């Protein structure tokens, strides 16, 4: 283990450190911007039982199913990225990215999982502060 650490430390160059730092800042900024955009655009009653859940009901069946498949694939990718971002040392908003992925997916049992994530006091406070900053009303929970 010590040999690995010393080899790693001696192989570092300023160029490698700057590239790693740039990737860190870029991934953090992109994930924060994407999650913030979606959370601000959500309707205030999205997590309330009165919110309609239908997706592209008025579209042709082929378009609707293609959209559902694409939406679920993007949701799965976001959940995997959120899990990775939840690891120590990895930049980004892990829980909020997982929440965003869950919002996009159509899976059984999704609603209680979303609600349990959003109803965490720190997560709800963060989302509502963000929404307030952009002039949006706070989220309404059941």
PDB file of N, CA and C in Angstrom, residues 13 20 29 31 38 101 137 139:
ATOM      1  N   UNK A  13       2.199  15.106 -11.928  1.00  0.00           N
ATOM      2  CA  UNK A  13       2.794  16.292 -12.537  1.00  0.00           C
ATOM      3  C   UNK A  13       1.809  17.436 -12.394  1.00  0.00           C
ATOM      4  N   UNK A  20      -7.021  17.227 -13.616  1.00  0.00           N
ATOM      5  CA  UNK A  20      -7.933  16.661 -12.619  1.00  0.00           C
ATOM      6  C   UNK A  20      -8.767  17.734 -11.939  1.00  0.00           C
ATOM      7  N   UNK A  29     -19.847  21.883 -11.643  1.00  0.00           N
ATOM      8  CA  UNK A  29     -20.640  22.988 -12.177  1.00  0.00           C
ATOM      9  C   UNK A  29     -21.782  22.479 -13.058  1.00  0.00           C
ATOM     10  N   UNK A  31     -23.227  19.446 -13.081  1.00  0.00           N
ATOM     11  CA  UNK A  31     -24.242  18.723 -12.305  1.00  0.00           C
ATOM     12  C   UNK A  31     -25.079  19.676 -11.469  1.00  0.00           C
ATOM     13  N   UNK A  38     -33.713  21.811 -13.267  1.00  0.00           N
ATOM     14  CA  UNK A  38     -34.885  20.936 -13.205  1.00  0.00           C
ATOM     15  C   UNK A  38     -35.679  21.182 -11.935  1.00  0.00           C
ATOM     16  N   UNK A 101     -33.125  11.688 -11.255  1.00  0.00           N
ATOM     17  CA  UNK A 101     -33.262  10.444 -12.009  1.00  0.00           C
ATOM     18  C   UNK A 101     -34.541   9.709 -11.670  1.00  0.00           C
ATOM     19  N   UNK A 137     -42.548  29.173  -5.921  1.00  0.00           N
ATOM     20  CA  UNK A 137     -43.087  28.819  -4.587  1.00  0.00           C
ATOM     21  C   UNK A 137     -42.439  27.542  -4.062  1.00  0.00           C
ATOM     22  N   UNK A 139     -41.993  23.738  -2.513  1.00  0.00           N
ATOM     23  CA  UNK A 139     -42.648  22.478  -2.849  1.00  0.00           C
ATOM     24  C   UNK A 139     -43.722  22.141  -1.827  1.00  0.00           C
TER      25      UNK A 139
END
